[in-house]
Short mmCIF file of C-alpha atoms in Angstrom, two decimals:
data_model
loop_
_atom_site.label_atom_id
_atom_site.label_comp_id
_atom_site.label_asym_id
_atom_site.label_seq_id
_atom_site.Cartn_x
_atom_site.Cartn_y
_atom_site.Cartn_z
CA UNK A 299 124.57 118.05 -2.71
CA UNK A 300 123.56 115.11 -4.74
CA UNK A 301 126.82 113.15 -6.25
CA UNK A 302 125.62 109.41 -6.56
CA UNK A 303 124.04 110.39 -10.31
CA UNK A 304 125.53 110.45 -13.43
CA UNK A 305 124.97 113.97 -14.69
CA UNK A 306 126.10 115.08 -17.88
CA UNK A 307 125.19 118.58 -19.91
CA UNK A 308 123.02 118.23 -22.68
CA UNK A 309 124.24 121.56 -23.90
CA UNK A 310 128.06 121.55 -23.88
CA UNK A 311 129.00 124.24 -25.93
CA UNK A 312 132.15 122.67 -27.00
CA UNK A 313 130.09 120.05 -29.11
CA UNK A 314 127.66 122.45 -30.23
CA UNK A 315 129.53 123.77 -33.11
CA UNK A 316 128.52 124.00 -36.52
CA UNK A 317 132.25 123.18 -37.43
CA UNK A 318 133.58 119.98 -38.27
CA UNK A 319 136.37 119.23 -35.65
CA UNK A 320 138.44 115.70 -37.31
CA UNK A 321 140.20 114.55 -34.43
CA UNK A 322 143.56 112.68 -34.34
CA UNK A 323 141.46 109.23 -33.34
CA UNK A 324 138.86 109.26 -35.99
CA UNK A 325 141.53 108.81 -38.89
CA UNK A 326 142.74 105.76 -36.83
CA UNK A 327 139.30 104.40 -36.53
CA UNK A 328 138.18 105.36 -39.70
CA UNK A 329 141.15 103.72 -41.58
CA UNK A 330 140.47 100.67 -40.07
CA UNK A 331 136.57 100.31 -40.93
CA UNK A 332 137.56 101.14 -44.40
CA UNK A 333 138.63 97.62 -44.77
CA UNK A 334 134.95 96.50 -45.27
CA UNK A 335 134.41 96.34 -49.15
CA UNK A 336 130.82 95.41 -49.23
CA UNK A 337 128.12 98.35 -47.70
CA UNK A 338 127.80 97.98 -43.95
CA UNK A 339 125.18 99.55 -41.33
CA UNK A 340 126.94 101.40 -38.90
CA UNK A 341 125.36 102.88 -35.38
CA UNK A 342 127.05 105.92 -33.94
CA UNK A 343 126.15 106.14 -30.19
CA UNK A 344 126.39 109.49 -28.26
CA UNK A 345 129.05 111.19 -30.00
CA UNK A 346 128.06 114.67 -30.07
CA UNK A 347 126.93 116.88 -33.45
CA UNK A 348 127.66 114.19 -35.90
CA UNK A 349 131.64 115.04 -36.80
CA UNK A 350 132.72 111.68 -37.18
CA UNK A 351 129.92 110.31 -39.20
CA UNK A 352 130.34 113.35 -41.76
CA UNK A 353 134.13 112.61 -42.18
CA UNK A 354 133.39 108.54 -42.38
CA UNK A 355 130.22 109.31 -45.10
CA UNK A 356 133.36 111.16 -47.17
CA UNK A 357 135.58 107.70 -46.87
CA UNK A 358 133.11 105.21 -47.70
CA UNK A 359 129.22 104.51 -48.51
CA UNK A 360 128.05 103.57 -45.01
CA UNK A 361 124.30 103.12 -44.01
CA UNK A 362 124.54 105.24 -40.65
CA UNK A 363 122.59 105.55 -37.87
CA UNK A 364 123.22 107.65 -34.70
CA UNK A 365 121.43 107.94 -31.51
CA UNK A 366 121.96 110.55 -28.83
CA UNK A 367 120.23 112.00 -25.96
CA UNK A 368 120.22 115.44 -26.49
CA UNK A 369 118.13 116.95 -29.13
CA UNK A 370 120.15 120.16 -29.55
CA UNK A 371 122.77 117.87 -30.98
CA UNK A 372 121.16 115.60 -32.75
CA UNK A 373 119.37 118.48 -34.95
CA UNK A 374 122.74 119.81 -35.48
CA UNK A 375 123.99 116.42 -36.90
CA UNK A 376 121.21 116.21 -39.21
CA UNK A 377 122.71 119.49 -40.90
CA UNK A 378 126.20 117.74 -40.86
CA UNK A 379 124.68 114.16 -41.99
CA UNK A 380 121.49 114.49 -43.96
CA UNK A 381 121.14 111.42 -45.53
CA UNK A 382 122.10 109.66 -41.89
CA UNK A 383 119.10 108.50 -39.77
CA UNK A 384 118.99 109.84 -36.23
CA UNK A 385 117.13 109.07 -33.30
CA UNK A 386 117.03 110.68 -29.62
CA UNK A 387 117.77 107.96 -27.40
CA UNK A 388 119.29 107.80 -23.98
CA UNK A 389 121.74 104.52 -23.78
CA UNK A 390 121.43 104.47 -19.77
CA UNK A 391 117.81 103.44 -20.45
CA UNK A 392 116.46 100.28 -22.63
CA UNK A 393 116.95 100.71 -26.11
CA UNK A 394 114.83 99.35 -28.69
CA UNK A 395 115.90 99.70 -32.61
CA UNK A 396 114.22 98.38 -35.65
CA UNK A 397 117.29 96.27 -36.53
CA UNK A 398 120.83 95.35 -35.63
CA UNK A 399 124.28 96.85 -37.31
CA UNK A 400 127.35 95.30 -38.68
CA UNK A 401 129.17 98.04 -36.49
CA UNK A 402 128.83 100.13 -33.47
CA UNK A 403 131.01 102.99 -32.38
CA UNK A 404 131.02 104.70 -29.15
CA UNK A 405 133.70 107.47 -28.96
CA UNK A 406 134.39 109.16 -25.72
CA UNK A 407 131.36 108.55 -24.00
CA UNK A 408 131.63 105.61 -22.15
CA UNK A 409 133.88 107.34 -19.28
CA UNK A 410 130.81 109.36 -18.06
CA UNK A 411 129.08 105.94 -16.47
CA UNK A 412 129.95 104.24 -13.02
CA UNK A 413 129.13 101.15 -14.77
CA UNK A 414 130.39 101.33 -18.43
CA UNK A 415 129.97 97.42 -19.03
CA UNK A 416 126.43 97.70 -18.30
CA UNK A 417 126.28 100.11 -21.49
CA UNK A 418 128.36 97.80 -22.94
CA UNK A 419 125.93 95.10 -22.51
CA UNK A 420 123.26 96.86 -24.05
CA UNK A 421 125.42 97.76 -27.42
CA UNK A 422 126.44 94.43 -27.77
CA UNK A 423 122.72 93.37 -28.18
CA UNK A 424 122.56 96.03 -31.38
CA UNK A 425 125.13 94.12 -33.41
CA UNK A 426 124.52 91.43 -35.60
CA UNK A 427 126.48 88.25 -35.29
CA UNK A 428 130.05 88.31 -36.53
CA UNK A 429 129.87 92.42 -35.96
CA UNK A 430 132.19 94.68 -34.54
CA UNK A 431 132.23 97.37 -31.35
CA UNK A 432 134.98 99.97 -31.35
CA UNK A 433 135.01 102.28 -28.17
CA UNK A 434 137.33 105.22 -27.23
CA UNK A 435 138.18 105.35 -23.74
CA UNK A 436 140.28 106.19 -21.14
CA UNK A 437 142.00 102.98 -19.62
CA UNK A 438 144.16 102.93 -16.10
CA UNK A 439 147.53 101.15 -16.93
CA UNK A 440 147.70 100.55 -13.47
CA UNK A 441 145.15 98.07 -11.97
CA UNK A 442 142.82 100.51 -10.16
CA UNK A 443 139.39 101.52 -11.03
CA UNK A 444 138.51 105.40 -10.69
CA UNK A 445 135.10 107.09 -10.39
CA UNK A 446 135.39 110.73 -11.01
CA UNK A 447 132.54 113.66 -9.74
CA UNK A 448 133.76 116.96 -10.36
CA UNK A 449 132.37 120.43 -9.92
CA UNK A 450 132.96 123.37 -12.48
CA UNK A 451 133.37 126.12 -10.02
CA UNK A 452 134.48 128.38 -12.64
CA UNK A 453 130.95 128.32 -13.55
CA UNK A 454 127.49 129.80 -12.41
CA UNK A 455 125.92 125.87 -12.30
CA UNK A 456 128.80 124.05 -10.37
CA UNK A 457 126.33 120.84 -9.90
CA UNK A 458 128.37 117.56 -9.62
CA UNK A 459 129.08 115.93 -12.91
CA UNK A 460 130.36 112.86 -14.29
CA UNK A 461 133.09 111.93 -16.22
CA UNK A 462 136.48 110.67 -16.75
CA UNK A 463 135.45 107.22 -14.92
CA UNK A 464 138.55 104.99 -15.65
CA UNK A 465 139.14 101.58 -15.43
CA UNK A 466 141.85 99.15 -15.18
CA UNK A 467 143.29 97.54 -18.38
CA UNK A 468 142.96 94.21 -16.68
CA UNK A 469 139.50 94.92 -15.29
CA UNK A 470 138.39 95.34 -19.19
CA UNK A 471 139.97 91.86 -20.06
CA UNK A 472 138.14 90.12 -17.42
CA UNK A 473 134.65 91.85 -18.05
CA UNK A 474 135.14 91.26 -21.73
CA UNK A 475 136.38 87.75 -21.15
CA UNK A 476 133.31 86.78 -19.47
CA UNK A 477 130.99 87.87 -22.05
CA UNK A 478 129.26 84.77 -24.16
CA UNK A 479 128.88 86.73 -26.90
CA UNK A 480 132.53 88.21 -27.58
CA UNK A 481 135.13 86.44 -29.93
CA UNK A 482 137.90 88.67 -29.19
CA UNK A 483 139.11 92.14 -28.57
CA UNK A 484 141.74 94.17 -28.87
CA UNK A 485 143.55 97.45 -27.36
CA UNK A 486 145.26 100.04 -29.26
CA UNK A 487 146.68 102.94 -27.23
CA UNK A 488 146.13 106.54 -28.67
CA UNK A 489 149.25 108.52 -28.58
CA UNK A 490 148.31 112.13 -29.50
CA UNK A 491 150.81 114.13 -32.08
CA UNK A 492 149.03 117.54 -31.94
CA UNK A 493 150.18 119.91 -28.88
CA UNK A 494 147.14 121.42 -27.11
CA UNK A 495 147.29 124.16 -24.99
CA UNK A 496 145.08 124.47 -21.96
CA UNK A 497 142.28 126.65 -21.75
CA UNK A 498 142.48 128.78 -18.32
CA UNK A 499 138.89 129.65 -18.58
CA UNK A 500 137.52 125.70 -19.00
CA UNK A 501 140.49 123.48 -17.53
CA UNK A 502 137.80 120.54 -18.11
CA UNK A 503 139.05 120.72 -21.87
CA UNK A 504 141.88 118.42 -21.84
CA UNK A 505 145.40 119.85 -22.91
CA UNK A 506 148.78 118.02 -23.32
CA UNK A 507 151.85 118.27 -21.60
CA UNK A 508 155.44 116.94 -22.57
CA UNK A 509 155.67 113.32 -20.38
CA UNK A 510 158.33 110.52 -21.30
CA UNK A 511 159.00 111.87 -24.66
CA UNK A 512 155.41 111.95 -25.65
CA UNK A 513 152.70 114.43 -25.57
CA UNK A 514 150.70 113.34 -22.57
CA UNK A 515 146.63 114.48 -22.34
CA UNK A 516 145.53 115.73 -19.07
CA UNK A 517 142.48 117.49 -17.75
CA UNK A 518 141.22 119.47 -14.89
CA UNK A 519 140.63 116.74 -12.53
CA UNK A 520 144.25 116.25 -12.07
CA UNK A 521 144.25 113.09 -14.14
CA UNK A 522 146.75 111.91 -16.91
CA UNK A 523 144.42 110.83 -19.66
CA UNK A 524 145.71 107.57 -21.69
CA UNK A 525 142.88 106.70 -23.85
CA UNK A 526 142.54 103.68 -25.98
CA UNK A 527 140.72 102.20 -29.15
CA UNK A 528 138.89 98.77 -28.01
CA UNK A 529 137.92 96.72 -30.68
CA UNK A 530 135.56 93.75 -30.27
CA UNK A 531 134.80 91.22 -32.61
CA UNK A 532 131.40 89.22 -31.81
CA UNK A 533 130.80 85.36 -32.14
#
């Protein structure tokens, strides 16, 4: 059994969906970046079938570019946002693009990597001076970093997969402070309002339980998931 590699499915049925899923955190991020009064370029990295870009396009006139490692998802995203630019790129490898961007978003993806700050460094290099990066990622509120491998024993292909790697907020702060190009950063905790029922056929789809008066996201690995919107401003 191989458990040391970062393996993530290119054809996750949850994301191969023609319908547009308007997630709660999309709204928070879009409301934030609507502050830009002039047309800006935005790079959306590795975020499924283009739902975020489709919703964003309706709110403001951005110059949109999206990269993903899955041709299947790129083809679906092209149908949802035909005026955006799409490229098949794997962010775990070297990335070369013809231009730099005002904003880079990477939502719900960094947690599949054991060294997410290696990926963040690559994305910083794709953003202009004084630009911004916005991430959506689970953060451990205790000062403990966690690397996860899991098997979906309810499926025929039960290879070891990666996902929900969760680093502490203090570790995030330490790594971001060390980067010479970062001017400032902030963390906004995401509190989901919607109640989500467990998917008994696939417990790796997160659901909510009541916890301390709020809806707490949990997942089949047994984790309590505390997601944050991380905003990074460059010098």
